[in-house]
Short mmCIF file of C-alpha atoms and ligand atoms in Angstrom, two decimals:
data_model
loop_
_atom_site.label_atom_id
_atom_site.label_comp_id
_atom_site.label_asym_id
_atom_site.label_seq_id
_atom_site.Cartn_x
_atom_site.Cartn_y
_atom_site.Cartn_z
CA UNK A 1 61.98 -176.76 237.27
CA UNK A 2 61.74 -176.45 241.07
CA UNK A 3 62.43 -173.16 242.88
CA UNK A 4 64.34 -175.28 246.53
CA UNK A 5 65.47 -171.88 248.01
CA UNK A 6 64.13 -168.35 248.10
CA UNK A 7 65.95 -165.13 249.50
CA UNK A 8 63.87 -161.99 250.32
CA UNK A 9 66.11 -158.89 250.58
CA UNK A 10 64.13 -155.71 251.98
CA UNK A 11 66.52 -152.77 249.97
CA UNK A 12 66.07 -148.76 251.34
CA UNK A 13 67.32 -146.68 247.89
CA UNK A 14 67.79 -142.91 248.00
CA UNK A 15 66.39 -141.66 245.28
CA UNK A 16 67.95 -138.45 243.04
CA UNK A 17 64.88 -137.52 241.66
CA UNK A 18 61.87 -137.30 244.77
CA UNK A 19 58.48 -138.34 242.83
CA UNK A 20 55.45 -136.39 243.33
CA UNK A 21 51.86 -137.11 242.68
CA UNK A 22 48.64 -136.35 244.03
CA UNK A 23 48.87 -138.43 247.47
CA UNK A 24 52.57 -137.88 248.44
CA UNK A 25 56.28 -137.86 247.62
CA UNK A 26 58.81 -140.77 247.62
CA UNK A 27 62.20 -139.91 248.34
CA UNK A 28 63.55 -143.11 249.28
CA UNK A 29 62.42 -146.46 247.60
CA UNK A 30 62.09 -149.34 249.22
CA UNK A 31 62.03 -152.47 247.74
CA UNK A 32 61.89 -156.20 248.43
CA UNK A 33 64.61 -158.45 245.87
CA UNK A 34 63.00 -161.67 245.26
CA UNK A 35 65.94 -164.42 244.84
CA UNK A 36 65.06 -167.84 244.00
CA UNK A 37 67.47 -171.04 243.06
CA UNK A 38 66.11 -173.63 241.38
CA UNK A 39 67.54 -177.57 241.57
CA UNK A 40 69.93 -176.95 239.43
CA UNK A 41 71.16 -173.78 240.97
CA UNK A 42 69.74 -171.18 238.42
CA UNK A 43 69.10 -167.96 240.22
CA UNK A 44 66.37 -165.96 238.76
CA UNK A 45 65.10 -162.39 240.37
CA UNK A 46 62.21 -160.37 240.83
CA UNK A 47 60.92 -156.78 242.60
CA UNK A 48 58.45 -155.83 244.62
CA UNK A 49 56.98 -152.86 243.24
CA UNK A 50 54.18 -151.66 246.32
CA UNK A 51 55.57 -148.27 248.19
CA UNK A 52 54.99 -148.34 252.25
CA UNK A 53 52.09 -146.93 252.21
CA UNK A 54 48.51 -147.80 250.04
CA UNK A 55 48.12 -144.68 248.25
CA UNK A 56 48.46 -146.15 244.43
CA UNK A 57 46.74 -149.52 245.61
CA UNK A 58 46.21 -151.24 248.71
CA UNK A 59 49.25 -153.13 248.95
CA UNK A 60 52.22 -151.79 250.91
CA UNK A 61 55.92 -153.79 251.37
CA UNK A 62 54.99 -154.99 254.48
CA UNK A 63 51.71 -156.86 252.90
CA UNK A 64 54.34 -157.89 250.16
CA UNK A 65 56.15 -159.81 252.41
CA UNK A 66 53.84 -160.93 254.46
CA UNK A 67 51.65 -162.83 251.26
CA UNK A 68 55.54 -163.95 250.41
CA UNK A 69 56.48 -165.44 253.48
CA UNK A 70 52.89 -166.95 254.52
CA UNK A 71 51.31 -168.20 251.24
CA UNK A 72 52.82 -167.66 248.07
CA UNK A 73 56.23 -168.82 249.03
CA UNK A 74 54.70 -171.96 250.68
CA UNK A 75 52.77 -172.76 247.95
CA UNK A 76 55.90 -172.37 245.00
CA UNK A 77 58.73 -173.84 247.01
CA UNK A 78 59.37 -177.63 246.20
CA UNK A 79 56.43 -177.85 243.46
CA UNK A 80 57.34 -178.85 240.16
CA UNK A 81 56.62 -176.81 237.18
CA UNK A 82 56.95 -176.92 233.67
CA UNK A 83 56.02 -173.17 232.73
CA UNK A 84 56.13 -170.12 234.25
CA UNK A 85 52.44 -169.60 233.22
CA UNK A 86 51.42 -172.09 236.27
CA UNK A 87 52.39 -169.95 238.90
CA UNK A 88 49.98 -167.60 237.73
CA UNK A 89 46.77 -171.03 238.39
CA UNK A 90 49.04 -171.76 241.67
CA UNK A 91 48.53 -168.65 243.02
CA UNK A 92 44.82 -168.38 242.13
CA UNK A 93 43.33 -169.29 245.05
CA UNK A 94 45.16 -165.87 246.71
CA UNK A 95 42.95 -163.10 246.43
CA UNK A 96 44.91 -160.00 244.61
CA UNK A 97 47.95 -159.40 246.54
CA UNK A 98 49.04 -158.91 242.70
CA UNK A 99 52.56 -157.26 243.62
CA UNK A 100 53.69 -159.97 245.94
CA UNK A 101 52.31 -162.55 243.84
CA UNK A 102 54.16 -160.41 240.48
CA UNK A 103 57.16 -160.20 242.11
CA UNK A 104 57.91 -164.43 242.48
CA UNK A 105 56.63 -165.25 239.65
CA UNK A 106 58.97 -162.48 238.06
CA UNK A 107 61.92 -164.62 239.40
CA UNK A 108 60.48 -168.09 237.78
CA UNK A 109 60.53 -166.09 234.06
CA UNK A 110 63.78 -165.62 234.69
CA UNK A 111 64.83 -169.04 236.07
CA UNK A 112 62.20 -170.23 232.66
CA UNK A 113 64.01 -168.06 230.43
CA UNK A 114 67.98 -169.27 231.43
CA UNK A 115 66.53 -172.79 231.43
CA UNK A 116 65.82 -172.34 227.82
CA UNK A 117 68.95 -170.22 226.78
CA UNK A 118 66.42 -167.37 226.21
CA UNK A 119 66.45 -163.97 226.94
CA UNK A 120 63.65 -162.91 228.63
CA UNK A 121 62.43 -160.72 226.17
CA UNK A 122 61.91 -164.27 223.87
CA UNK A 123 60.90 -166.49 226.28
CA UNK A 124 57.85 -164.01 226.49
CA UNK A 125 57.50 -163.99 222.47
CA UNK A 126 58.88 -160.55 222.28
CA UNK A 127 60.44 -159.54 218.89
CA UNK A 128 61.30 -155.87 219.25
CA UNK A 129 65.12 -155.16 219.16
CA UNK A 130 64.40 -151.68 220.63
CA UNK A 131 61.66 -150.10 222.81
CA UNK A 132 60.72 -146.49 222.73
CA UNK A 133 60.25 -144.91 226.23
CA UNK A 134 59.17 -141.91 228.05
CA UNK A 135 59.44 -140.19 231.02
CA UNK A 136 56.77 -139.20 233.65
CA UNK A 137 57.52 -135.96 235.54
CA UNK A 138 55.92 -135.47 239.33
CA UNK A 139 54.53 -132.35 240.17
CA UNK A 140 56.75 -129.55 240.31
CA UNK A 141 57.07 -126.61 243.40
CA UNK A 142 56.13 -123.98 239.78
CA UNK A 143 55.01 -123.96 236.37
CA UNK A 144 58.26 -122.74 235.47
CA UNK A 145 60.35 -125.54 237.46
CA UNK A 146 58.25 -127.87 235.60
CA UNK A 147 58.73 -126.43 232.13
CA UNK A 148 62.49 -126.78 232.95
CA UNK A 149 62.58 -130.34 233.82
CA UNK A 150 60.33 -131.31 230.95
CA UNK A 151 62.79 -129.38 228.46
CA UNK A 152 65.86 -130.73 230.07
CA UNK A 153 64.26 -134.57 229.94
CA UNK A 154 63.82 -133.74 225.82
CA UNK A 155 67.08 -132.65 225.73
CA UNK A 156 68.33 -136.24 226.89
CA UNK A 157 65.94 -138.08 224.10
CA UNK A 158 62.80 -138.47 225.77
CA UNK A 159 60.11 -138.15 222.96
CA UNK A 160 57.02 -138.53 225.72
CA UNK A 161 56.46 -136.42 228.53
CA UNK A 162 53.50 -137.65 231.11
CA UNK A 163 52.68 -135.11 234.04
CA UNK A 164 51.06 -135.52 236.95
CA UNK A 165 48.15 -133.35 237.33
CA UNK A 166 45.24 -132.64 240.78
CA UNK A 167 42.56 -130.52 241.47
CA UNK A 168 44.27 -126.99 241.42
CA UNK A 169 47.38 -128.39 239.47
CA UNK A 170 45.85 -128.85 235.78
CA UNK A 171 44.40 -126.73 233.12
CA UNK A 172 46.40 -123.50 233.44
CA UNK A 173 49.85 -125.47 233.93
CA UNK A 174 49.01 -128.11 230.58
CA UNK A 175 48.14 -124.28 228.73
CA UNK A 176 51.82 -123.24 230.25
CA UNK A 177 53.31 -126.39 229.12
CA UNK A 178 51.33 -126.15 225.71
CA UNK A 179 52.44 -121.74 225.16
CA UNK A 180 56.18 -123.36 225.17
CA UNK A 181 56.16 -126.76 223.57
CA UNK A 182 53.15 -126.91 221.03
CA UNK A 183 54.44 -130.34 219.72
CA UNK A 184 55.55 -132.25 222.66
CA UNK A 185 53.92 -135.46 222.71
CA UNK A 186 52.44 -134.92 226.25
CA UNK A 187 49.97 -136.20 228.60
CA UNK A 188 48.52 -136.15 231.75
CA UNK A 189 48.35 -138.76 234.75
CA UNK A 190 46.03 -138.01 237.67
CA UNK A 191 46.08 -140.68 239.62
CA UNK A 192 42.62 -141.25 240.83
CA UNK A 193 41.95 -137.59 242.04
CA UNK A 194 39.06 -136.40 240.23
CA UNK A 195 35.28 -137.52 240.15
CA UNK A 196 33.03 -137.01 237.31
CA UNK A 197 31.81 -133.31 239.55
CA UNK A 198 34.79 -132.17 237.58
CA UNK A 199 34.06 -132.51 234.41
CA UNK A 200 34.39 -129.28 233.71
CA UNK A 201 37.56 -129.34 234.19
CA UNK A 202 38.29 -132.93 232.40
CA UNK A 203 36.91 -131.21 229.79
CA UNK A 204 39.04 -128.25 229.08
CA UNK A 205 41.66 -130.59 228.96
CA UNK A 206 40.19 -131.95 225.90
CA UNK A 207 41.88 -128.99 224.07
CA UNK A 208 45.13 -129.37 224.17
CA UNK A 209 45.73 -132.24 221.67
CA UNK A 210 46.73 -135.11 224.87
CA UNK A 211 47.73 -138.10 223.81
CA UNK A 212 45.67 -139.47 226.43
CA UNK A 213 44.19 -138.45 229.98
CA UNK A 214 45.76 -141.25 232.82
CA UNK A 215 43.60 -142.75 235.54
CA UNK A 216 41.29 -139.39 235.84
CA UNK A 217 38.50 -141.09 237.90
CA UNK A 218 38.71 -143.49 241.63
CA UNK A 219 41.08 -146.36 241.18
CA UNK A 220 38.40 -149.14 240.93
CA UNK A 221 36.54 -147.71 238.51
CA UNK A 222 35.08 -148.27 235.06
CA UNK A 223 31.47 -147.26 234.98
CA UNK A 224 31.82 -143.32 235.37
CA UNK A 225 35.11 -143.66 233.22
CA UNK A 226 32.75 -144.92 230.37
CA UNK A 227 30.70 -141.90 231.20
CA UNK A 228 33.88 -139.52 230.72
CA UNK A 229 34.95 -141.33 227.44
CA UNK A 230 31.99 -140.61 225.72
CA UNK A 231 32.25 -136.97 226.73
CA UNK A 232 36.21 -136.24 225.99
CA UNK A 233 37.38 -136.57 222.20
CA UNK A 234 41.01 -137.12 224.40
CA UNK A 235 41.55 -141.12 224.91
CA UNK A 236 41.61 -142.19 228.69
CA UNK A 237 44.12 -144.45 229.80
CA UNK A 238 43.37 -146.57 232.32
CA UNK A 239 45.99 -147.73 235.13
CA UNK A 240 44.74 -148.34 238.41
CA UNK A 241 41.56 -149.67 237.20
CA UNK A 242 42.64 -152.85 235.63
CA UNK A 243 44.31 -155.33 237.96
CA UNK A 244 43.43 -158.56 235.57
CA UNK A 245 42.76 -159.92 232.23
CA UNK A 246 38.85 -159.95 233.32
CA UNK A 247 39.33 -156.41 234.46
CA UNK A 248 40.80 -154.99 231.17
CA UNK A 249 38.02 -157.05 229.17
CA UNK A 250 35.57 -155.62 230.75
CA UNK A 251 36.64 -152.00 230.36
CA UNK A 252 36.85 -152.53 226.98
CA UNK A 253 33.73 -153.91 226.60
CA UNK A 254 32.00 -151.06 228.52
CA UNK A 255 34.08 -148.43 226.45
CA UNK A 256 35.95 -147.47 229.76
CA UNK A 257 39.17 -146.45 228.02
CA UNK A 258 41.43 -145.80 224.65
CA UNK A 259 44.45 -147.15 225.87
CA UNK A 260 45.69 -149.23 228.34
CA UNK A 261 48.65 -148.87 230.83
CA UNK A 262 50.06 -152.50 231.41
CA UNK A 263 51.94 -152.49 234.86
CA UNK A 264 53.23 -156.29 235.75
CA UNK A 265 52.87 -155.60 239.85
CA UNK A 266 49.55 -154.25 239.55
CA UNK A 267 48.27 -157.19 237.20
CA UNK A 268 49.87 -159.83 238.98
CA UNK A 269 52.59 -161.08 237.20
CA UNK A 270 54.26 -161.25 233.42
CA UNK A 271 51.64 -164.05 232.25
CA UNK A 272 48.68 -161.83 233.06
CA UNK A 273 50.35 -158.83 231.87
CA UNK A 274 51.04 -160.69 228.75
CA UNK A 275 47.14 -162.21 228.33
CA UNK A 276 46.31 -158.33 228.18
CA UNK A 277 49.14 -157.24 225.77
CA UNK A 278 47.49 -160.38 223.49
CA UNK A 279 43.79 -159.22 223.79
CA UNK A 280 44.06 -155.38 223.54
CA UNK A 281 45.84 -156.70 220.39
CA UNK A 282 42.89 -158.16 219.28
CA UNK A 283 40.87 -155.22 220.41
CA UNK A 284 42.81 -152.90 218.77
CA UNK A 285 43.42 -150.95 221.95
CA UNK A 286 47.07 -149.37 222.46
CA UNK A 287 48.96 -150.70 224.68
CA UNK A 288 52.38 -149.02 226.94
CA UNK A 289 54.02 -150.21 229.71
CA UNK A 290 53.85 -148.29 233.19
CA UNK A 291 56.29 -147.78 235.96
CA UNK A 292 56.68 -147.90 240.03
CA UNK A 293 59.94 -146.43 240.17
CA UNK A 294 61.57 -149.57 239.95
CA UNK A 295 65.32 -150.49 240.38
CA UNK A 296 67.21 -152.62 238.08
CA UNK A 297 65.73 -155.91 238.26
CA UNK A 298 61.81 -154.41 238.06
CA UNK A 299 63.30 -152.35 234.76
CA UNK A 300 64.68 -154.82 233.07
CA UNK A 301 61.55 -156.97 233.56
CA UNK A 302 60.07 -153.77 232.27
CA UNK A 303 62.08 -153.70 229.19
CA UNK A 304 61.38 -157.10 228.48
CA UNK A 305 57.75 -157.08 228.36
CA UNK A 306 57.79 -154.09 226.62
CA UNK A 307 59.39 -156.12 223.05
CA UNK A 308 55.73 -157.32 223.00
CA UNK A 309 54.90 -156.13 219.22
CA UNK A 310 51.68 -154.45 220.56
CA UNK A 311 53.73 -152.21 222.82
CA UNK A 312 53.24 -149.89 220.03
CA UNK A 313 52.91 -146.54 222.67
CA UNK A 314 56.36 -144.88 224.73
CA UNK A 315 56.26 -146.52 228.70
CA UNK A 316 56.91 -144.64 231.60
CA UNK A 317 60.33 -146.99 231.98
CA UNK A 318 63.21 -144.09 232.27
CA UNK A 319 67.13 -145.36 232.22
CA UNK A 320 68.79 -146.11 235.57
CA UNK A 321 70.10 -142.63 235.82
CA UNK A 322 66.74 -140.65 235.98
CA UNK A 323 66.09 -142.27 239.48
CA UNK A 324 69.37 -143.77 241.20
CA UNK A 325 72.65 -142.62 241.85
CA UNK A 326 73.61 -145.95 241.32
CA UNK A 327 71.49 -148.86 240.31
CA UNK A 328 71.21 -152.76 241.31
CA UNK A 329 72.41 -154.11 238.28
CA UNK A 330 75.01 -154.28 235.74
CA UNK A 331 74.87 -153.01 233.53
CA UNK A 332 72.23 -150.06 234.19
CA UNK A 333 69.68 -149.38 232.03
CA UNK A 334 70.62 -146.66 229.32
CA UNK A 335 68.12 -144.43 227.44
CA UNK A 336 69.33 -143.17 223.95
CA UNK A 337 67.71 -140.87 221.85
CA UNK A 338 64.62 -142.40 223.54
CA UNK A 339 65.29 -146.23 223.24
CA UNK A 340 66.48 -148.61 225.29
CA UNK A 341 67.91 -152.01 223.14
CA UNK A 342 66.44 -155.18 224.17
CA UNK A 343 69.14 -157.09 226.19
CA UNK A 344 69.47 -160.39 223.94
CA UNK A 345 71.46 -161.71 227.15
CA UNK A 346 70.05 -165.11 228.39
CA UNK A 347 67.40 -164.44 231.41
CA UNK A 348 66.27 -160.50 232.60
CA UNK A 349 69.78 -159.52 230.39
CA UNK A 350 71.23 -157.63 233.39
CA UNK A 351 73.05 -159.13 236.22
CA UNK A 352 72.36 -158.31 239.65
CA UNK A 353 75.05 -155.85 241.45
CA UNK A 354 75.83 -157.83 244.30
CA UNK A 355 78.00 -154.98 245.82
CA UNK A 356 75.60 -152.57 245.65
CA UNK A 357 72.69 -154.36 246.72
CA UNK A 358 74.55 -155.57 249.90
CA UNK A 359 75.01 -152.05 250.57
CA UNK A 360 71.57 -151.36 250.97
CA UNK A 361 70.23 -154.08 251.67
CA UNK A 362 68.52 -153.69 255.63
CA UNK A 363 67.69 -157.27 256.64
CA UNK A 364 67.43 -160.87 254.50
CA UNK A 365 65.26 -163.92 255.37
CA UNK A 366 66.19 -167.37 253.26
CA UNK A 367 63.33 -170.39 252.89
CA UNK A 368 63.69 -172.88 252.10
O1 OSB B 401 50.57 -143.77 238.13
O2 OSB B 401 51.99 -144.32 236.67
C1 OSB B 401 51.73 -144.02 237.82
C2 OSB B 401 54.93 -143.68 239.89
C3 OSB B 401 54.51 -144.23 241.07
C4 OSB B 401 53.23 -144.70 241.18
C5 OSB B 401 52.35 -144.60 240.12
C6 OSB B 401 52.75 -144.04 238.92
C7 OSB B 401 54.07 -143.55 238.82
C8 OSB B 401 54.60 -142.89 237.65
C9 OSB B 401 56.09 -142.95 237.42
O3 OSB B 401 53.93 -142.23 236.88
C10 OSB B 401 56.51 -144.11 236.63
C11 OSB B 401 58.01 -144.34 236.67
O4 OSB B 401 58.76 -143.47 236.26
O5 OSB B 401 58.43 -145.42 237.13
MG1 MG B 402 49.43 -143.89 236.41
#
């Protein structure tokens, strides 16, 4: 295949739910669609997933489109390929940039997988028919607000809650949490905003049966993770910290983590994503699939990964309806009784809502 024509679309999406965490709230995504037509005039799509400003990693949209536009479009337009796994060598000579680099090489998987009459979920070797997700809450104005919102998401089949906890923001509200819903499979996501001066506090965590402790330490960090580990009985998931294959070996090797949180922006793409999915399988280390408050198209790459058979924990990948008053694609992304079913559509399984993403859509640039 060869991608001849790529559209960027920069997309501004109110969101129904604000999201919280330690750094900031997002009340408004915005997004860049990735469009690109191969020779034959397949269309396949990917989504940026950095916010506007660096706070989960250092890239922002405008770096997005800026790597896009001035080297990794460049280098992908006209080239012949023969797998999608190439972009992932083409694009090696880029340093990081693992979003904008994830988000075209999203769109060949998709050209890959119509190519091949596959669904996306099998041109990736997937074989589940369902996935099981979760939901991750922000933090809440109260204690109370947030025992609310965590009952009403079990209420619509969510069987995972993840909260996000800071300094201040912790212990006491996980005991709340714990006085009301002893059983809840719950845990807690702290996005980079403790060091290991509060282990005191990591510690107390340790008692409230977790399924695992997210990201606790500074985002490029393994070594004082490692510490923590051997000091907490709780597994630590690590999110921030891994950005590559190399990355995740390494953590395991140093005894950084329990479980892994497999995000295909922050990695760089599906194949790398994948290459992790395949060696935590070997390593025996659990595996789930993260979020960025993706629309559609991100989601249903998402959902696709996530039929991986070593998948085997909930991801943070809520249906259309917990975010957007109306989503990009059709049709949206439905959770039941806390599965979503594998679209066994050819390509990502949904197609993109052309109405709706012309509506908020702010500006477009073709190459070609
Ligand atoms: O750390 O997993 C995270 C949202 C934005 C940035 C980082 C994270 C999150 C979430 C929400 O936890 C995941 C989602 O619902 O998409
Ligand atoms: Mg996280």
């Amino acid at each position: 295949m060869r991608v001849e024509k790529i559209t960027l679309r920069h997309l501004k999406m109110p969101m129904k739910t604000p999201f919280t965490t330690s750094f900031g709230t997002v009340d408004e995504k915005e997004l860049l669609l990735v469009e690109a037509r191969d020779e034959s005039g397949i269309t396949g799509w990917g989504e940026t997933v950095a916010f506007v400003a660096p706070w989960y990693t250092e890239e922002t949209l405008k770096t997005t489109w800026h790597m896009l536009q001035d080297f990794l479009i460049p280098i992908l337009l006209h080239k012949e390929i023969g797998h999608p796994d190439e972009v992932n060598s083409l694009f090696a000579p880029i340093r990081r940039n693992c979003m904008a680099k994830a988000s075209i090489e999203g769109a060949v998987w998709d050209i890959y997988a119509q190519l091949t009459k596959q669904s996306l979920a099998q041109a990736l070797g997937g074989q589940k028919q369902r996935i099981e997700v979760g939901v991750s809450v922000g933090i809440q104005p109260s204690t109370a607000q947030l025992i609310e919102v965590i009952k009403s998401h079990i209420a619509k089949g969510y069987k995972r809650v993840k909260i996000k906890i800071k300094p201040g923001y912790d212990v006491e509200v996980v005991r709340a949490i714990r006085a009301e819903l002893p059983d809840l499979p719950l845990m807690v996501d702290a996005n980079s905003a403790y060091t290991l001066e509060d282990i005191n506090i990591l510690q107390q965590l340790d008692d409230f049966r977790l399924l695992m402790i997210e990201q606790p330490l500074a985002t490029d960090d393994i070594v004082d993770h490692a510490t923590l580990q051997k000091k907490l009985k709780t597994p630590i998931c690590l999110d921030e910290s891994i950005t590559s294959f190399e990355d995740a070996r390494r953590a395991i090797e140093l005894g950084s983590c329990g479980v892994i949180n497999i995000k295909i922006g922050r990695v760089g793409g599906l194949t790398e994503a994948k290459r992790i999915h395949d060696l935590c399988k070997v390593k025996r280390i659990p595996v789930w699939c993260g979020g960025m408050l993706e629309a559609g198209i991100g989601r249903a790459h998402n959902i696709a990964l996530t039929s991986l058979s070593h998948f085997i924990l909930p991801g943070d990948t809520a249906g259309s309806s917990h975010y957007w008053y109306e989503d990009i694609i059709d049709p949206e992304v439905v959770v039941k009784d806390g599965y979503i079913e594998v679209s066994q559509s050819v390509g990502i399984g949904y197609a993109p809502n052309m109405t709706i993403i012309d509506k908020l859509t702010i500006s477009t640039e073709v190459y070609q």
